Coordinates of C-alpha atoms and ligand atoms in Angstrom, one line a residue:
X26 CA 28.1 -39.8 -3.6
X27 CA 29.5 -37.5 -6.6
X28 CA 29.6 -33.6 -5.3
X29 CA 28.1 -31.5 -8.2
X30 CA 29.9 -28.7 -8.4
X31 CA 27.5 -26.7 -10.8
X32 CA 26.4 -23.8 -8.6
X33 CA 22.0 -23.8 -9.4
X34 CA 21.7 -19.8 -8.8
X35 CA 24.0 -19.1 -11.7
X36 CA 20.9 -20.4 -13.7
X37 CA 18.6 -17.8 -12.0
X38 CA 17.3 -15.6 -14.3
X39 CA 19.5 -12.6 -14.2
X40 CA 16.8 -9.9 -14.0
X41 CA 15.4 -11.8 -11.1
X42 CA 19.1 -11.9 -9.5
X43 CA 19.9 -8.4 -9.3
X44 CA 16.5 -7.5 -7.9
X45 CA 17.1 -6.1 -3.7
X46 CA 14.6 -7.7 -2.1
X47 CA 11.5 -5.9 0.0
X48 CA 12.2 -4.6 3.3
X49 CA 9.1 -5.0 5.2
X50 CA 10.3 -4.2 8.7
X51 CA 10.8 -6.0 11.5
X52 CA 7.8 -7.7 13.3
X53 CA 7.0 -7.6 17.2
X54 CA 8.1 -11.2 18.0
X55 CA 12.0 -10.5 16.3
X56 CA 12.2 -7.0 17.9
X57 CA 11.4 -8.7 21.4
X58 CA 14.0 -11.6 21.1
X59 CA 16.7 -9.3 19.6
X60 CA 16.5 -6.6 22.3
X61 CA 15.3 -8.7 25.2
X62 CA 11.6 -6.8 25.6
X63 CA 8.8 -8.2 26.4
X64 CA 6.6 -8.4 23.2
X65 CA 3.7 -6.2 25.4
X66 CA 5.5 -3.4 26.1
X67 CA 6.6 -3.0 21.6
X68 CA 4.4 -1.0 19.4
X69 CA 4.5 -1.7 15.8
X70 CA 4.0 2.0 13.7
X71 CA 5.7 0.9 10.8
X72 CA 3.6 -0.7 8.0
X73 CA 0.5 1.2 7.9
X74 CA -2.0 -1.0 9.5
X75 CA -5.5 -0.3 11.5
X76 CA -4.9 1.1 14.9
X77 CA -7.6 -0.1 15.8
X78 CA -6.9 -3.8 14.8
X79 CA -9.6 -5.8 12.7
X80 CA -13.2 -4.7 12.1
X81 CA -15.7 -6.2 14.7
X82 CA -17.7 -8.0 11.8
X83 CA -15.0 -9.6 9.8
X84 CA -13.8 -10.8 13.5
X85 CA -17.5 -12.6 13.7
X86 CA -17.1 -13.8 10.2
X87 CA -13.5 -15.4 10.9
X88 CA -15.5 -17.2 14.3
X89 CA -18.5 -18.7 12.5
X90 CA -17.3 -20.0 9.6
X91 CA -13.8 -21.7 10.6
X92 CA -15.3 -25.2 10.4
X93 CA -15.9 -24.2 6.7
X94 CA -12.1 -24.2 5.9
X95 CA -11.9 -27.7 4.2
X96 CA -13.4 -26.6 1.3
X97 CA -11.9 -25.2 -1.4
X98 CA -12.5 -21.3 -1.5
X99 CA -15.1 -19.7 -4.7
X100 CA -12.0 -19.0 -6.9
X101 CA -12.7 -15.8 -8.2
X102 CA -14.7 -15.1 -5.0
X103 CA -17.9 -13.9 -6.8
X104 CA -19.8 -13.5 -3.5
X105 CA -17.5 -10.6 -2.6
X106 CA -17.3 -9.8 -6.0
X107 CA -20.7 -8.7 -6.5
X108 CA -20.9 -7.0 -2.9
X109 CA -18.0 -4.4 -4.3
X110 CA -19.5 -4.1 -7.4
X111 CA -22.9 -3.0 -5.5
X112 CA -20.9 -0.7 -3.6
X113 CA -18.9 1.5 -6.2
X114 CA -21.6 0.9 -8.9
X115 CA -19.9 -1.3 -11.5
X116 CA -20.6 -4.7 -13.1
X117 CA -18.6 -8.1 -11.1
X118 CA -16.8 -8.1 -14.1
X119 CA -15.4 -4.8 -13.8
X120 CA -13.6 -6.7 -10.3
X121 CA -10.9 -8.9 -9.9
X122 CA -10.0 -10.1 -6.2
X123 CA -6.3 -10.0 -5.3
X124 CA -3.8 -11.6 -2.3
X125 CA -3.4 -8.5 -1.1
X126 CA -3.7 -5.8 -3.4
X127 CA -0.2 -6.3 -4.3
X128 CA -0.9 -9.6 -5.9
X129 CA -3.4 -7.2 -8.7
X130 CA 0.3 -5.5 -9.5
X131 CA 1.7 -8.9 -10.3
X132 CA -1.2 -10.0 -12.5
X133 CA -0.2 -6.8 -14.3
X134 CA 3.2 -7.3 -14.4
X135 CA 2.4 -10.7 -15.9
X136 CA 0.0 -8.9 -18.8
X137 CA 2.1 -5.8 -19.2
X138 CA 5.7 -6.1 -19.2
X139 CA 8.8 -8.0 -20.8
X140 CA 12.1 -6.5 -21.4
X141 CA 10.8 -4.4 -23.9
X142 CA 8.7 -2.4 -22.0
X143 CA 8.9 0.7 -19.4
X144 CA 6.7 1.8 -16.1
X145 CA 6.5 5.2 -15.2
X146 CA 6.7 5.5 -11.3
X147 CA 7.5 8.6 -8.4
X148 CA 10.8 8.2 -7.0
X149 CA 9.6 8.2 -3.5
X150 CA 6.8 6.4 -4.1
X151 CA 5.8 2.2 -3.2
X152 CA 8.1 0.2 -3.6
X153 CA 6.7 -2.6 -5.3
X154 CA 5.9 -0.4 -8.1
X155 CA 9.4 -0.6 -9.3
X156 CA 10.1 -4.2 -7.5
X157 CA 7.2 -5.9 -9.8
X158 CA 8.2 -3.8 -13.3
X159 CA 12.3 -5.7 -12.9
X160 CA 10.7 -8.8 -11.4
X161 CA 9.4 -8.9 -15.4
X162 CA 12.3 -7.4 -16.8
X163 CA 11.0 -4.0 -18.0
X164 CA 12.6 -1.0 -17.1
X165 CA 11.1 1.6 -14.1
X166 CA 11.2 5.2 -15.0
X167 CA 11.4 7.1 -11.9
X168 CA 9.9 10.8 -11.9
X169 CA 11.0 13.0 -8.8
X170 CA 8.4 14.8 -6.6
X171 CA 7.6 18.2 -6.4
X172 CA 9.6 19.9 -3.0
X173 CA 6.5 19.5 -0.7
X174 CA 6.6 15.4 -1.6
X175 CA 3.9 15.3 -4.0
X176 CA 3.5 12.9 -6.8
X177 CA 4.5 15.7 -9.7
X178 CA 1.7 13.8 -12.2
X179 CA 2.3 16.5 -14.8
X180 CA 6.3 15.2 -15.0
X181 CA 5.4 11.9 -14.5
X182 CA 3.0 12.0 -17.7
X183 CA 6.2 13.7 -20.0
X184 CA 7.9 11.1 -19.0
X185 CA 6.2 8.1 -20.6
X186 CA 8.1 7.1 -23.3
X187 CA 7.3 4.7 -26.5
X188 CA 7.8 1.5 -25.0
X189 CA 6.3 2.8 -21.6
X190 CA 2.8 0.2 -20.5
X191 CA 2.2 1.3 -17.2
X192 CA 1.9 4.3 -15.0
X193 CA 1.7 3.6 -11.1
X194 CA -0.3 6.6 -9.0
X195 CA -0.3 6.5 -5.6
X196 CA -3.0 8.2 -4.2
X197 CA -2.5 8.9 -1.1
X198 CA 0.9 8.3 -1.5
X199 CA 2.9 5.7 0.2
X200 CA 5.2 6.7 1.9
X201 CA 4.7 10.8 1.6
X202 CA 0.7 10.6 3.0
X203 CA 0.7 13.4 0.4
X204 CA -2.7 13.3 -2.0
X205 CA -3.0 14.6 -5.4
X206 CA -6.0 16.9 -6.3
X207 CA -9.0 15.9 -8.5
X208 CA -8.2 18.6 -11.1
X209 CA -4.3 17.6 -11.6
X210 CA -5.4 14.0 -11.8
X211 CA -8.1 14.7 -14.6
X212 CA -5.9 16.8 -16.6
X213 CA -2.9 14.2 -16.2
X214 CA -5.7 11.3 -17.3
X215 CA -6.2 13.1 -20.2
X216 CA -2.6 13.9 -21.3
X217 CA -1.8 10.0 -21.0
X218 CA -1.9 7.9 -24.6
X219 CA -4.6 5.1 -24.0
X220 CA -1.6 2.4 -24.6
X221 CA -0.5 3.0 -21.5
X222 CA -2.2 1.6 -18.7
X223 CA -2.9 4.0 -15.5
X224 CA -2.9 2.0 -12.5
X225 CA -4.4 4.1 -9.9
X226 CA -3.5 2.6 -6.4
X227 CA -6.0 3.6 -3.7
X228 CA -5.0 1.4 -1.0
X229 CA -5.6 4.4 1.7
X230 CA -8.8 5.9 0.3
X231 CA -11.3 4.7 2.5
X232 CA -9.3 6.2 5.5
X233 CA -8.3 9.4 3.8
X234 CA -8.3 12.3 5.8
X235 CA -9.0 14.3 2.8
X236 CA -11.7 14.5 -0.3
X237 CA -9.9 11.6 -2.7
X238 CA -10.1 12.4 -6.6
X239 CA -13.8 11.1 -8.0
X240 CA -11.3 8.5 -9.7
X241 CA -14.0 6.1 -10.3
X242 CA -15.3 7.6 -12.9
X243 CA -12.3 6.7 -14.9
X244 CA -13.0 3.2 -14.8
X245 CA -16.3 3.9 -16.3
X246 CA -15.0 6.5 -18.8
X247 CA -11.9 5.1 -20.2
X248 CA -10.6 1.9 -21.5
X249 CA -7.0 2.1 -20.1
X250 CA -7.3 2.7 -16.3
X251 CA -7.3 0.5 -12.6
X252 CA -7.8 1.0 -9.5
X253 CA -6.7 -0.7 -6.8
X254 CA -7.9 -0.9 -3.2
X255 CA -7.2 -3.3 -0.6
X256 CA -8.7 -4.6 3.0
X257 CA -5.4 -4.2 4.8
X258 CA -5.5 -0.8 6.0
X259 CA -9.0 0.5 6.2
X260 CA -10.7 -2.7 7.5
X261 CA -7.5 -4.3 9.6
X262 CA -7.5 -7.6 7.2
X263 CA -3.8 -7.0 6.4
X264 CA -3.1 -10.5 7.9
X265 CA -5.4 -12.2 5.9
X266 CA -4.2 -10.9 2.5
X267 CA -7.3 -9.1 0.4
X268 CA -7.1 -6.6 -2.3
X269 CA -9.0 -5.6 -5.5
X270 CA -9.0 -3.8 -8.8
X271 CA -11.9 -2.1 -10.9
X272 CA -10.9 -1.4 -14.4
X273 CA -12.8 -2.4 -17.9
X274 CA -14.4 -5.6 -18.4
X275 CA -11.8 -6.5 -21.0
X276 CA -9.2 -5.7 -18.6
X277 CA -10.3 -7.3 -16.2
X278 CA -10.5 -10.5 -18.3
X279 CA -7.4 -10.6 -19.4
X280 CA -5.7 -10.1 -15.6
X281 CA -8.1 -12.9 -14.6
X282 CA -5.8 -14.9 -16.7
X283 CA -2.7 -14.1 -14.6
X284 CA -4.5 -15.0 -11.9
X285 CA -4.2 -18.8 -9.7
X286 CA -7.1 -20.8 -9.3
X287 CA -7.5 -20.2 -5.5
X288 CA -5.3 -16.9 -5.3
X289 CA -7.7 -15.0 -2.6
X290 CA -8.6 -17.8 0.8
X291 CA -12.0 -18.8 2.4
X292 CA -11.9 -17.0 5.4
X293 CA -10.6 -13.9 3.6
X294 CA -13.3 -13.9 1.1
X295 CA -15.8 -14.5 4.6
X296 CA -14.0 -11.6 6.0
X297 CA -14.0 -9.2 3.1
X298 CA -17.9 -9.4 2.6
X299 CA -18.7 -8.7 6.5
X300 CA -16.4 -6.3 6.6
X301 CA -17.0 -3.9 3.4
X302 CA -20.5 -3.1 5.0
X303 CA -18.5 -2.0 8.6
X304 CA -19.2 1.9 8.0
X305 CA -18.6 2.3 11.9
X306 CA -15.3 1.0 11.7
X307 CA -13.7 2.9 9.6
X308 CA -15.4 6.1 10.4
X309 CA -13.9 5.4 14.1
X310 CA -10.9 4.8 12.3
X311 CA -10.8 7.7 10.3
X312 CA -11.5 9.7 13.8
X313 CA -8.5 8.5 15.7
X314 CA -6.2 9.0 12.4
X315 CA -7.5 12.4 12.3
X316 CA -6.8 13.2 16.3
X317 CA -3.8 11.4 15.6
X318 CA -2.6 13.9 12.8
X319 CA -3.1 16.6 15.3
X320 CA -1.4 15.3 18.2
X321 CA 1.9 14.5 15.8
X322 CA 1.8 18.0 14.1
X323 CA 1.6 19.5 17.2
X324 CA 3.8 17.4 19.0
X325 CA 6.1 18.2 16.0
X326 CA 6.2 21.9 16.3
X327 CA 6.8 21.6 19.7
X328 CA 10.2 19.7 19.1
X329 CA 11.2 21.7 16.1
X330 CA 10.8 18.4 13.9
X331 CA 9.7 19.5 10.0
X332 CA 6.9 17.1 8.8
X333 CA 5.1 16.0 5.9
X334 CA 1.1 16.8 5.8
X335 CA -0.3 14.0 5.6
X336 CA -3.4 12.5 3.7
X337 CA -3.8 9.6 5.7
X338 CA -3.0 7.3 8.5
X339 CA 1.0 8.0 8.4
X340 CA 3.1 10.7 8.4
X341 CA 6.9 11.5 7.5
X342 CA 8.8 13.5 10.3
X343 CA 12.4 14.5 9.4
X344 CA 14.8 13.6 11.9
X345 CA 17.8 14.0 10.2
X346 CA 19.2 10.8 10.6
X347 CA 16.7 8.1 10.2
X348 CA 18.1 4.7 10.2
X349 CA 19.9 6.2 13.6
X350 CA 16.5 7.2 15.0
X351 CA 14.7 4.5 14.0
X352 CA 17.1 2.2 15.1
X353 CA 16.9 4.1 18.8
X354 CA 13.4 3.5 19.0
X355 CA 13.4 -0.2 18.1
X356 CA 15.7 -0.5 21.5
X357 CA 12.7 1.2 23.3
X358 CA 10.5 -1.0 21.4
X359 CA 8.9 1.6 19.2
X360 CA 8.9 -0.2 15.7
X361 CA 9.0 2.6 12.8
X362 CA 10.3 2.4 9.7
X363 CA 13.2 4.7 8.5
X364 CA 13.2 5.7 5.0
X365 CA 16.7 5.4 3.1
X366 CA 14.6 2.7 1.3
X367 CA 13.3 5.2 0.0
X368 CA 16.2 7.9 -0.5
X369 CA 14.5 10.0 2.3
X370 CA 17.1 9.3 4.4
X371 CA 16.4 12.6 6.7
X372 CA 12.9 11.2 7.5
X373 CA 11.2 8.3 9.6
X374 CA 7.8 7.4 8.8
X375 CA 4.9 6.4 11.3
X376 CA 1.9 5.1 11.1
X377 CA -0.8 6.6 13.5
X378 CA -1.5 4.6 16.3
X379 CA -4.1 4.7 19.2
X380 CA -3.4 7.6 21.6
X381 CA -1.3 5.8 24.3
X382 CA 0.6 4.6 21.6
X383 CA 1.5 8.2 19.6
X384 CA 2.0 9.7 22.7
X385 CA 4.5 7.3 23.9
X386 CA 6.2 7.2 20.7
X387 CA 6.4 10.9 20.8
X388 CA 7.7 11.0 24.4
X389 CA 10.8 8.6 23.6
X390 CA 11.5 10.4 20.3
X391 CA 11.5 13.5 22.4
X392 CA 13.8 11.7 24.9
X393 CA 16.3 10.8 22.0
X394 CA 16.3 14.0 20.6
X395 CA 17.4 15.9 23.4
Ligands
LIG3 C1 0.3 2.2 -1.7 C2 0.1 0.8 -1.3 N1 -0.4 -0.1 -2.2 C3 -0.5 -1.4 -1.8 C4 -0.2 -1.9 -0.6 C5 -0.3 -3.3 -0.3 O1 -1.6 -3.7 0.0 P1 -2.0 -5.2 0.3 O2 -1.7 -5.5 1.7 O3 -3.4 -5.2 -0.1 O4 -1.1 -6.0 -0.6 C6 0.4 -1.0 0.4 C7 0.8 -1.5 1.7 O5 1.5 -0.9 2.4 C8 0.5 0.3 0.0 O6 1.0 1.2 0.9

């Protein structure tokens, strides 16, 4: 047999080459064979998820309808569809269902950028934001904060330039918990040309531990603005991969596009539409995130540790050296996830937990610290 000796990744597209890939932390099962624990005793704070785990309904969803699972699913999963339109008051055409809300930023990607093009994006803001703008070649603008970790919307708005398409807000931010008010975001809305599109990413609003921005009323009002929301966090479907976006009908066609046949499974489609009607869930949710918030903070003081405020169901503590604290608590198996990702190298951040879980996180941080 001839050995080629043509190397296939020097044809990758170079754009696609140079892009570092997404660190999404490591899960139970690898922390427990690297360090010898026993999977039990490791608790996972690192990627945002329900403490609680998954709603009751969607769980009774999930059991009845396994046996359904040859079928092909509805492939733009209008059942679901029409359930969130009901809910926020908008047309099922105003919806597009995603594979994980992440796959809605990919479908914009697709529509919105080339090499030609820019995003606007905060520095220490999600990081598929600016992973999704080089996958398509465009260039990612990225605005800094203001000093107490807020999105600084009025910077990010000057700096939209000509070839700019897209704007990412995070709201609550990922990975600050820190929420912009209703009267910066309107004014910022306003200030931005209506050939940019404003992608407004709400994947904590459900759970937010503060009044969100009435951003819905953008989607009715304007021509050039998403938002995007996702099952992961608020109803515990993060496993099965769920998101949405509400925007303009025209919008919306033209993502729908982008968009595979099947892109969004059976059983998450089943899952989503028993779960959007679980109020309980996420109001018990929102009550442990909230005694959770209190607990850290006050746990924080105690040790001297400077925090972030946060907006929702994490929370940045500064440690000083992060990777080196986070790396101390993955050997106690306490999985959190430092933040030089993220040039906040001083920081971790944790996602809430339930309250056997914070505490014992904040009794082996206090154990390392000493
Ligand atoms: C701000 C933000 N947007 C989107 C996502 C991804 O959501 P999904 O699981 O629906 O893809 C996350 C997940 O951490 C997030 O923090």
């Amino acid at each position: 047999m001839k050995l080629s000796i043509v190397n296939i990744t020097e044809k990758i597209n170079t754009h696609i080459d140079q892009i570092s890939p997404y660190d999404p932390g490591k899960p139970i099962e690898a922390v427990a064979e690297y360090y010898g624990i026993d999977a039990n005793d490791i608790i996972k704070l690192a990627s945002n998820e329900s403490a609680l785990g998954v709603s009751p309904a969607a769980v009774k969803a999930i059991r009845n309808n396994a046996e359904l699972c040859f079928r092909y699913p509805e492939g733009s999963a209008h059942k679901l569809r029409i359930k969130i339109a009901k809910k926020f008051d908008v047309l099922p055409d105003q919806i597009i269902m995603g594979n994980g809300s992440n796959e809605i930023l990919t479908f914009i990607g697709h529509c919105f950028m080339n090499s030609e093009t820019s995003t606007v994006s905060s520095e220490h803001s999600f990081a598929v934001y600016k992973m999704i703008t080089e996958l398509y070649d465009a260039r990612s603008i990225q605005v800094p904060m203001t000093k107490d970790l807020v999105l600084d919307i009025y910077k990010m708005v000057d700096a939209i330039e000509s070839d700019t398409s897209v704007i990412f807000i995070c709201n609550p931010n990922n990975p600050t918990g820190t929420m912009i008010k209703n009267k910066d975001l309107e004014s910022a809305i306003e200030k931005i040309p209506e050939d940019v599109l404003v992608v407004i990413d709400e994947a904590y609003a459900e759970i937010a531990l503060e009044t969100m921005p009435e951003s819905m009323r953008y989607v009715a009002e304007k021509t050039n603005v998403i938002i995007c929301r996702t099952f992961s966090k608020a109803y515990g479907l993060a496993g099965l991969r769920l998101g949405y976006g509400m925007g303009p009908v025209n919008l919306i066609q033209a993502l729908q596009k982008a968009r595979q046949p099947f892109n969004v499974n059976l059983i998450a489609q089943i899952a989503g539409t028993a779960a959007i009607d679980d109020d309980e869930f996420v109001d018990q949710s929102k009550r442990v995130y909230r005694d959770a918030k209190l607990y850290m903070e006050e746990l924080c003081n105690d040790l001297n540790l400077n925090y972030i405020p946060t907006t929702t169901n994490f929370m940045l503590i500064k440690v000083g050296n992060g990777a080196e604290v986070a790396e101390q608590l993955l050997k106690k198996g306490i999985i959190v996830r430092s933040m030089n990702g993220y040039d906040l190298p001083e920081y971790i951040r944790v996602t809430f937990g339930m309250p056997k879980e914070n505490q014992k996180f904040i009794k082996t941080l206090r154990e390392l610290l000493k």
